Amino acid sequence: MSLGLIEARNDEDEFEFLGNGGALGRLIRDCDWASTPLGPARDWPGCLKTATALLLQSPVPIVMLWGEQGVMIYNDAYSIFAGGRHPDLLGSNVREGWPEVADFNDNVMKVGLAGGKLAYRDQELTLHRKGVPEQVWMDLDYSPVLDESGKPAGVIAIVVETTERVLADRRNAAEHERLQQLFEQAPSFMAMLHGPEHRFELVNPEYRKLIGERDVLGKTVGEALPEIAGQGFVELLDTVFETGQAVSRFSERVLLQRSGEAVEERYLDFVYQPIKSDDGKVTNIFVQGSDVTLRVRAENHQRLLVNELNHRVKNTLASVQSIVMQTLRGSHSMEEASGAISARILALSAAHNILTNENWDGADLSVIVASSTDAFDGPARDRFRIKGPHVRLGPRAALSMALALHELATNAVKYGALSNETGFVTIEWSVNNTGDDGAFMLTWREIGGPSAPVSDRKGFGSRLILRVLPMELGGTAQIDYGPEGFFFTLDTTLRAIEESVSGG
């Protein structure tokens, strides 16, 4: 056998311990170990060869740091972790191979060569695997490698990168926190119920507000909200849990006891949404909805207003019809009738405007008096002397009073104190709160006008103030023609004029 064949055979035998070491096995064969502190592979101690052979067979990223300098030998899995640092790391000292974490590795070598062990979970480090700083997280386990005499000669490091999982966990945690904030800040009420007993796991502030800030966590719906028993909600939850089908309700009436107060009627829009496990079984029910009590009450009030408006329109049309018919019956000419009809309808319209501004809840008597007499006052605004306490008229009384005052003023202009330049009218009213219904009296007194003889003519104005007005207000009316002029008195009760709901 020639000398060349013997030398080749010896070179191959130098790395025979590697066996099938994969890509890193081939690189180890090609590495110039003589230029490293380890020296040629033929001179390696048996413990180093055995440890190298073992790490090459592992699918887990492993790097061995040998000797005081921590010369690096690693496997295929670790080469992937090393990124752009591979293959230059092979055979280099760990401090030089990873200079950005030199202090960390100095401690590892110190502990490992002293026979100690280290373990880190999700250890954060900044590495330059791609030429730029990169934050990574790793599970790291370090243990000593013993030589033939039982003394630590190197350190084995199992390196499992957890960066992807850590970042995913952080994203999930951030998303969970964001959802928790949305849950807490949501304008609608929300709750999470667990199990077939519907036990409260989560409630947001709006739900706590809905139920009067009661402590319900850990309690079943029946325990936490006993007042809803018999209202059908627990049975509805049972159905959702058994069938796995969501249920929605709108403007649903519920009686709730809020903060120890009496049971209160509320209206809710809500959905019961089943939450299922991977095997398709319902585990939780998510409750979400809104308190729409104000909206429902507004809708109900609007319906009442529409019905009331319809009623009032009918009454107004009847009033207009009566004004037209009575005026035509008592007029001598179409011109007279046209003027009287227009004036009376305008008076009715002015009263309507006042009531509309008050949402048809009534009107102040002083406002009705001022509106009804304004068109008849002189340039000096001194033809009416008005005096009386605050009195609130109901809508029906306001309309009747406005028409009566208009007729009284019209007659005063035609025949009474307002027919000259010196006369005036006093309008006064008083109240007496004694008795169940109280008492109310209004007087119209004309002063300084021509004498007003008693008239046998009973036109629309006379019928309105003597018959219609007392009948509408449940009282009595009287007219006197004294030496000073015309005098009108209305007597009724406070209850009658304050009544806010019209009759049929």
Coordinates of C-alpha atoms in Angstrom, one line a residue:
M1 CA 0.0 0.0 0.0
S2 CA 1.4 3.4 -1.0
L3 CA 2.1 6.2 1.6
G4 CA -0.6 8.5 0.0
L5 CA -3.3 5.9 0.5
I6 CA -2.3 5.4 4.1
E7 CA -2.4 9.2 4.7
A8 CA -5.9 9.4 3.1
R9 CA -7.1 6.5 5.2
N10 CA -5.9 8.3 8.3
D11 CA -7.6 11.6 7.4
E12 CA -10.9 9.8 7.0
D13 CA -10.5 7.9 10.3
E14 CA -9.9 11.3 12.0
F15 CA -13.7 12.1 11.7
E16 CA -15.0 8.5 11.8
F17 CA -16.7 9.3 15.1
L18 CA -19.1 11.8 13.3
G19 CA -21.0 9.0 11.6
N20 CA -23.8 10.5 9.4
G21 CA -23.6 14.0 10.7
G22 CA -25.6 15.7 8.0
A23 CA -24.6 19.1 6.5
L24 CA -22.8 20.1 9.7
G25 CA -20.9 16.9 9.8
R26 CA -19.4 17.7 6.4
L27 CA -18.6 21.2 7.5
I28 CA -16.9 19.9 10.6
R29 CA -14.7 17.7 8.3
D30 CA -13.8 20.7 6.2
C31 CA -13.1 23.0 9.1
D32 CA -9.4 23.9 9.9
W33 CA -9.5 22.8 13.5
A34 CA -5.7 23.0 13.8
S35 CA -6.1 26.8 13.8
T36 CA -8.5 26.7 16.8
P37 CA -7.8 26.0 20.5
L38 CA -9.2 22.5 19.9
G39 CA -6.4 21.5 17.5
P40 CA -6.7 18.7 15.0
A41 CA -9.6 16.3 15.4
R42 CA -7.3 13.4 15.8
D43 CA -6.1 14.9 19.1
W44 CA -9.6 15.6 20.5
P45 CA -10.4 13.7 23.7
G46 CA -13.0 11.0 23.5
C47 CA -15.5 13.0 25.5
L48 CA -15.4 15.8 22.9
K49 CA -15.8 13.4 20.0
T50 CA -18.7 11.6 21.8
A51 CA -20.5 14.9 22.6
T52 CA -20.0 16.2 19.0
A53 CA -21.4 13.0 17.6
L54 CA -24.5 13.1 19.9
L55 CA -25.4 16.7 19.2
L56 CA -25.2 16.1 15.4
Q57 CA -27.9 13.5 15.7
S58 CA -30.3 15.7 17.6
P59 CA -33.2 17.5 15.8
V60 CA -33.1 20.2 18.6
P61 CA -30.8 23.2 18.1
I62 CA -27.7 22.4 20.2
V63 CA -24.4 24.2 20.4
M64 CA -21.4 23.0 22.4
L65 CA -19.0 25.6 23.9
W66 CA -15.6 23.8 24.5
G67 CA -12.8 24.9 26.7
E68 CA -12.2 28.2 28.4
Q69 CA -12.7 30.1 25.1
G70 CA -16.0 28.4 24.4
V71 CA -15.1 27.1 20.9
M72 CA -18.4 26.5 19.1
I73 CA -19.6 23.2 17.6
Y74 CA -23.2 22.9 16.7
N75 CA -25.8 20.9 14.6
D76 CA -28.0 21.5 11.6
A77 CA -30.9 22.8 13.7
Y78 CA -28.7 25.4 15.4
S79 CA -27.3 26.5 12.0
I80 CA -30.9 27.6 11.1
F81 CA -31.1 29.6 14.3
A82 CA -27.7 31.2 13.7
G83 CA -29.0 32.7 10.4
G84 CA -26.4 34.8 8.6
R85 CA -23.8 34.0 11.3
H86 CA -23.5 30.5 9.9
P87 CA -21.1 28.9 8.9
D88 CA -18.6 31.4 10.3
L89 CA -19.6 30.5 13.9
L90 CA -18.3 27.0 13.5
G91 CA -15.0 26.7 15.3
S92 CA -15.1 30.4 16.6
N93 CA -15.0 31.4 20.2
V94 CA -18.5 32.2 21.5
R95 CA -17.5 35.7 22.7
E96 CA -16.3 36.6 19.2
G97 CA -19.1 34.7 17.4
W98 CA -21.9 36.6 19.4
P99 CA -20.2 39.8 20.5
E100 CA -23.6 41.6 21.2
V101 CA -24.3 39.1 24.0
A102 CA -20.7 38.6 25.2
D103 CA -21.5 39.4 28.8
F104 CA -24.4 36.9 28.8
N105 CA -22.2 34.1 27.4
D106 CA -19.3 35.0 29.8
N107 CA -21.6 34.2 32.7
V108 CA -22.8 31.0 31.0
M109 CA -19.2 29.8 30.6
K110 CA -18.3 30.7 34.1
V111 CA -21.3 28.8 35.6
G112 CA -21.0 25.8 33.2
L113 CA -17.2 25.3 33.7
A114 CA -17.8 25.4 37.4
G115 CA -20.2 22.5 37.1
G116 CA -23.4 24.6 37.3
K117 CA -26.5 24.5 35.2
L118 CA -28.7 27.4 33.9
A119 CA -32.2 27.5 32.4
Y120 CA -34.0 30.4 30.9
R121 CA -37.5 30.6 29.5
D122 CA -38.5 33.2 26.9
Q123 CA -35.2 34.9 27.5
E124 CA -35.1 38.2 25.5
L125 CA -31.8 39.0 23.7
T126 CA -30.8 41.3 20.9
L127 CA -28.9 39.4 18.2
H128 CA -27.4 40.5 14.9
R129 CA -28.2 37.4 12.8
K130 CA -29.0 39.3 9.7
G131 CA -26.6 42.2 10.1
V132 CA -29.1 44.4 12.0
P133 CA -30.2 44.3 15.7
E134 CA -33.1 41.9 16.2
Q135 CA -35.1 41.2 19.3
V136 CA -35.5 37.5 19.9
W137 CA -36.8 35.3 22.7
M138 CA -35.5 31.8 23.5
D139 CA -35.7 28.9 25.9
L140 CA -32.1 28.2 26.9
D141 CA -30.8 25.2 28.9
Y142 CA -27.1 25.0 29.8
S143 CA -25.3 22.0 31.4
P144 CA -21.6 21.1 31.7
V145 CA -19.8 18.5 29.5
L146 CA -17.5 16.4 31.7
D147 CA -14.1 15.1 30.5
E148 CA -12.7 11.6 31.2
S149 CA -11.7 12.7 34.7
G150 CA -15.2 14.0 35.5
K151 CA -14.3 17.6 35.4
P152 CA -16.3 20.2 33.3
A153 CA -14.6 20.7 30.0
G154 CA -17.3 22.5 28.1
V155 CA -20.9 23.6 28.1
I156 CA -23.8 22.2 26.1
A157 CA -26.5 24.7 25.2
I158 CA -30.0 23.6 24.0
V159 CA -31.4 26.7 22.2
V160 CA -35.1 26.8 21.2
E161 CA -36.2 30.1 19.7
T162 CA -39.7 31.1 21.0
T163 CA -39.8 34.5 19.3
E164 CA -42.8 33.7 17.1
R165 CA -44.8 32.3 20.1
V166 CA -43.9 35.2 22.4
L167 CA -44.9 37.7 19.8
A168 CA -48.1 35.8 19.1
D169 CA -48.8 35.7 22.8
R170 CA -48.2 39.4 23.1
R171 CA -50.5 40.1 20.1
N172 CA -53.2 37.9 21.7
A173 CA -52.7 39.7 25.1
A174 CA -52.9 43.1 23.4
E175 CA -56.0 42.0 21.5
H176 CA -57.5 40.6 24.6
E177 CA -56.8 43.9 26.4
R178 CA -58.3 45.9 23.5
L179 CA -61.4 43.7 23.5
Q180 CA -61.6 44.1 27.3
Q181 CA -61.4 47.8 26.9
L182 CA -64.1 47.7 24.2
F183 CA -66.2 45.5 26.5
E184 CA -65.8 48.0 29.4
Q185 CA -66.3 51.1 27.2
A186 CA -69.2 49.7 25.0
P187 CA -72.3 51.9 25.1
S188 CA -74.5 48.8 25.1
F189 CA -74.8 46.4 28.1
M190 CA -72.9 43.2 27.9
A191 CA -72.6 40.0 30.0
M192 CA -71.1 36.6 29.7
L193 CA -73.0 33.7 31.2
H194 CA -71.4 30.3 31.8
G195 CA -72.9 26.8 31.8
P196 CA -76.5 25.6 31.9
E197 CA -77.2 27.5 35.1
H198 CA -76.2 30.7 33.4
R199 CA -73.7 31.9 35.9
F200 CA -72.3 35.4 35.5
E201 CA -68.6 35.4 34.4
L202 CA -68.3 39.0 33.1
V203 CA -70.4 42.1 33.1
N204 CA -69.6 45.6 31.8
P205 CA -70.4 48.9 33.4
E206 CA -73.5 49.4 31.3
Y207 CA -74.9 46.1 32.5
R208 CA -74.1 46.9 36.1
K209 CA -75.9 50.2 35.6
L210 CA -78.9 48.4 34.1
I211 CA -79.2 46.2 37.2
G212 CA -78.5 48.8 39.8
E213 CA -74.8 48.2 40.4
R214 CA -75.6 44.8 42.0
D215 CA -72.7 42.3 42.6
V216 CA -73.6 39.4 40.3
L217 CA -70.3 37.8 39.4
G218 CA -70.3 34.1 40.2
K219 CA -74.0 34.0 40.7
T220 CA -76.6 32.4 38.5
V221 CA -79.1 34.7 36.8
G222 CA -81.9 33.4 39.1
E223 CA -79.8 34.2 42.2
A224 CA -78.5 37.5 41.0
L225 CA -81.8 38.9 39.6
P226 CA -84.6 37.1 41.5
E227 CA -87.2 39.7 40.2
I228 CA -87.1 38.4 36.7
A229 CA -88.4 34.9 37.7
G230 CA -91.6 34.3 35.8
Q231 CA -90.9 36.9 33.1
G232 CA -89.6 34.2 30.7
F233 CA -85.9 35.3 30.4
V234 CA -84.4 32.3 32.2
E235 CA -86.5 30.0 30.1
L236 CA -85.3 31.8 27.0
L237 CA -81.7 31.3 28.1
D238 CA -82.4 27.6 28.6
T239 CA -83.6 27.4 25.0
V240 CA -80.5 29.1 23.6
F241 CA -78.2 26.8 25.6
E242 CA -80.1 23.7 24.5
T243 CA -80.5 24.5 20.9
G244 CA -77.4 26.6 20.2
Q245 CA -79.5 29.1 18.3
A246 CA -79.2 32.8 18.9
V247 CA -82.3 34.8 20.0
S248 CA -83.1 38.5 19.6
R249 CA -85.8 40.6 21.2
F250 CA -86.7 44.2 20.5
S251 CA -88.5 46.6 22.9
E252 CA -88.9 43.8 25.3
R253 CA -90.6 44.8 28.6
V254 CA -88.8 43.7 31.8
L255 CA -89.3 44.6 35.4
L256 CA -86.0 45.2 37.3
Q257 CA -85.2 46.2 40.8
R258 CA -82.5 48.8 40.7
S259 CA -80.3 49.6 43.8
G260 CA -82.9 48.4 46.3
E261 CA -85.5 50.6 44.8
A262 CA -89.0 49.5 43.8
V263 CA -89.3 47.3 40.7
E264 CA -89.0 49.5 37.6
E265 CA -90.4 48.9 34.2
R266 CA -87.7 49.0 31.5
Y267 CA -87.6 48.2 27.7
L268 CA -84.7 46.4 26.2
D269 CA -83.3 45.4 22.8
F270 CA -81.0 42.4 23.3
V271 CA -79.5 39.3 21.8
Y272 CA -78.6 36.0 23.5
Q273 CA -75.6 34.6 21.5
P274 CA -74.4 31.0 22.2
I275 CA -70.7 30.5 22.5
K276 CA -69.6 27.0 21.5
S277 CA -66.5 24.8 22.2
D278 CA -64.5 23.0 19.5
D279 CA -66.8 20.0 19.7
G280 CA -69.8 22.2 19.0
K281 CA -71.3 22.2 22.5
V282 CA -72.6 25.4 24.0
T283 CA -70.5 26.5 27.0
N284 CA -71.5 30.2 27.4
I285 CA -74.1 32.7 26.4
F286 CA -73.1 36.2 25.4
V287 CA -75.7 38.8 26.3
Q288 CA -75.6 42.1 24.5
G289 CA -78.2 44.8 24.2
S290 CA -79.4 48.4 24.8
D291 CA -81.8 50.0 27.3
V292 CA -84.4 51.6 24.9
T293 CA -86.8 52.6 27.6
L294 CA -86.6 56.3 26.7
R295 CA -87.2 55.5 23.0
V296 CA -90.2 53.3 23.7
R297 CA -91.7 55.8 26.1
A298 CA -91.1 58.5 23.5
E299 CA -92.8 56.4 20.8
N300 CA -95.7 55.7 23.1
H301 CA -96.0 59.4 24.0
Q302 CA -95.8 60.2 20.3
R303 CA -98.7 57.8 19.6
L304 CA -100.7 59.5 22.3
L305 CA -99.8 62.9 20.9
V306 CA -100.9 61.8 17.4
N307 CA -104.2 60.5 18.8
E308 CA -104.6 63.7 20.8
L309 CA -103.8 65.8 17.7
N310 CA -106.4 63.9 15.7
H311 CA -108.9 64.6 18.5
R312 CA -108.0 68.3 18.7
V313 CA -108.1 68.7 14.9
K314 CA -111.6 67.3 14.9
N315 CA -112.6 69.7 17.8
T316 CA -111.0 72.6 16.0
L317 CA -112.8 71.9 12.8
A318 CA -116.0 71.6 14.8
S319 CA -115.2 75.0 16.4
V320 CA -114.5 76.6 13.0
Q321 CA -117.7 75.1 11.6
S322 CA -119.7 76.5 14.6
I323 CA -118.0 79.9 14.2
V324 CA -118.9 80.1 10.5
M325 CA -122.5 79.0 10.9
Q326 CA -123.2 81.2 14.0
T327 CA -121.6 84.2 12.4
L328 CA -123.5 83.8 9.1
R329 CA -126.7 83.4 11.0
G330 CA -126.2 86.6 13.0
S331 CA -124.8 88.8 10.2
H332 CA -126.6 91.4 8.1
S333 CA -124.2 91.1 5.1
M334 CA -121.6 88.9 3.6
E335 CA -119.0 91.6 4.2
E336 CA -119.8 91.7 7.9
A337 CA -119.8 87.9 8.1
S338 CA -116.5 87.6 6.3
G339 CA -114.8 90.1 8.6
A340 CA -116.2 88.5 11.7
I341 CA -115.3 85.0 10.6
S342 CA -111.7 85.9 9.8
A343 CA -111.2 87.7 13.1
R344 CA -112.6 84.8 15.1
I345 CA -110.6 82.2 13.3
L346 CA -107.4 84.4 13.8
A347 CA -108.2 84.5 17.5
L348 CA -108.5 80.8 17.6
S349 CA -105.3 80.4 15.6
A350 CA -103.4 82.7 18.0
A351 CA -104.5 80.5 20.9
H352 CA -103.4 77.4 19.0
N353 CA -100.0 78.9 18.5
I354 CA -99.6 79.5 22.2
L355 CA -100.6 76.0 23.0
T356 CA -98.3 74.6 20.3
N357 CA -95.3 76.4 21.8
E358 CA -96.2 74.7 25.1
N359 CA -96.6 71.3 23.4
W360 CA -100.3 71.5 24.1
D361 CA -99.6 71.1 27.8
G362 CA -101.6 74.3 28.6
A363 CA -100.9 78.0 28.7
D364 CA -100.6 80.9 31.2
L365 CA -103.8 82.9 31.5
S366 CA -101.8 86.2 31.3
V367 CA -100.4 85.1 27.9
I368 CA -103.8 84.2 26.6
V369 CA -105.2 87.6 27.8
A370 CA -102.4 89.5 26.3
S371 CA -102.6 87.7 23.0
S372 CA -106.4 88.1 22.8
T373 CA -106.4 91.8 23.5
D374 CA -103.2 92.9 21.7
A375 CA -104.9 93.7 18.4
F376 CA -107.4 95.9 20.1
D377 CA -105.0 98.0 22.2
G378 CA -104.3 101.6 21.2
P379 CA -101.0 103.1 20.1
A380 CA -100.2 104.1 23.7
R381 CA -100.9 100.6 24.8
D382 CA -103.1 101.9 27.6
R383 CA -106.6 100.6 26.8
F384 CA -106.4 97.5 28.9
R385 CA -105.6 97.3 32.6
I386 CA -104.7 93.6 33.3
K387 CA -104.2 92.2 36.8
G388 CA -104.2 88.7 38.3
P389 CA -102.1 86.0 39.9
H390 CA -100.3 83.3 37.9
V391 CA -102.9 80.7 36.6
R392 CA -102.2 77.8 34.3
L393 CA -105.0 77.0 31.9
G394 CA -105.6 73.6 30.4
P395 CA -105.7 73.4 26.5
R396 CA -109.5 73.4 26.4
A397 CA -109.9 76.3 28.8
A398 CA -107.2 78.3 26.9
L399 CA -109.1 78.0 23.6
S400 CA -112.5 78.9 25.1
M401 CA -111.0 81.8 27.1
A402 CA -109.2 83.2 24.0
L403 CA -112.4 83.1 21.9
A404 CA -114.5 84.7 24.7
L405 CA -111.9 87.5 25.3
H406 CA -111.9 88.2 21.5
E407 CA -115.7 88.6 21.5
L408 CA -115.6 90.8 24.5
A409 CA -112.9 93.0 22.9
T410 CA -114.8 93.1 19.6
N411 CA -118.0 94.3 21.3
A412 CA -116.0 96.9 23.3
V413 CA -114.7 98.3 20.0
K414 CA -118.1 98.4 18.4
Y415 CA -120.3 99.5 21.3
G416 CA -118.3 100.0 24.5
A417 CA -115.3 101.5 26.1
L418 CA -113.0 101.0 23.2
S419 CA -115.3 102.8 20.7
N420 CA -114.0 106.2 21.8
E421 CA -110.5 107.7 22.6
T422 CA -110.9 107.8 26.4
G423 CA -112.4 104.5 27.5
F424 CA -110.5 101.5 28.8
V425 CA -111.1 98.0 30.0
T426 CA -109.9 96.3 33.2
I427 CA -109.4 92.5 33.2
E428 CA -108.9 91.0 36.6
W429 CA -109.0 87.5 38.0
S430 CA -108.6 85.9 41.4
V431 CA -108.2 82.5 42.8
N432 CA -109.2 80.8 46.1
N433 CA -107.5 77.5 46.9
T434 CA -109.9 76.5 49.6
G435 CA -112.0 73.4 49.0
D436 CA -111.2 70.4 46.9
D437 CA -111.5 72.1 43.5
G438 CA -110.7 75.7 44.5
A439 CA -112.4 78.8 43.0
F440 CA -111.7 81.1 40.1
M441 CA -113.3 84.4 39.1
L442 CA -112.6 86.6 36.1
T443 CA -114.1 90.0 35.5
W444 CA -114.2 92.3 32.4
R445 CA -115.1 95.8 33.2
E446 CA -115.5 98.6 30.7
I447 CA -115.0 102.2 31.9
G448 CA -115.3 105.5 30.2
G449 CA -117.3 104.4 27.2
P450 CA -120.9 105.3 26.1
S451 CA -123.8 104.0 28.1
A452 CA -124.6 100.5 27.0
P453 CA -128.3 99.8 27.0
V454 CA -129.4 96.2 27.6
S455 CA -129.8 94.5 24.2
D456 CA -132.3 91.8 23.3
R457 CA -130.1 90.7 20.5
K458 CA -128.3 87.5 21.3
G459 CA -125.6 87.0 18.6
F460 CA -122.7 84.6 18.4
G461 CA -120.6 86.6 20.8
S462 CA -123.3 86.8 23.5
R463 CA -124.0 83.1 23.2
L464 CA -120.3 82.3 23.4
I465 CA -119.6 84.2 26.6
L466 CA -122.9 83.5 28.3
R467 CA -123.6 79.9 27.3
V468 CA -120.6 78.2 25.6
L469 CA -117.8 79.5 27.9
P470 CA -119.6 78.6 31.2
M471 CA -120.5 75.2 29.8
E472 CA -116.9 74.5 28.7
L473 CA -115.5 75.5 32.0
G474 CA -118.2 74.1 34.3
G475 CA -119.1 77.5 35.7
T476 CA -121.5 80.5 35.4
A477 CA -121.3 83.8 33.5
Q478 CA -123.1 87.1 34.0
I479 CA -123.4 90.3 32.1
D480 CA -124.4 93.7 33.6
Y481 CA -125.0 97.1 31.9
G482 CA -124.2 99.6 34.7
P483 CA -123.8 103.4 34.5
E484 CA -120.1 103.1 33.9
G485 CA -120.4 100.6 31.1
F486 CA -120.4 96.9 30.3
F487 CA -119.5 94.4 33.1
F488 CA -118.8 90.6 32.6
T489 CA -118.1 88.0 35.3
L490 CA -117.1 84.4 35.0
D491 CA -117.1 82.1 38.0
T492 CA -115.8 78.5 38.0
T493 CA -113.3 76.2 39.7
L494 CA -109.6 76.1 39.5
R495 CA -109.8 72.4 38.7
A496 CA -112.0 73.1 35.7
I497 CA -109.7 75.7 34.1
E498 CA -106.5 73.8 34.9
E499 CA -107.8 70.6 33.4
S500 CA -105.3 69.6 30.7
V501 CA -107.2 67.0 28.8
S502 CA -110.0 68.0 26.4
G503 CA -113.4 66.5 26.5
G504 CA -115.0 64.7 23.6

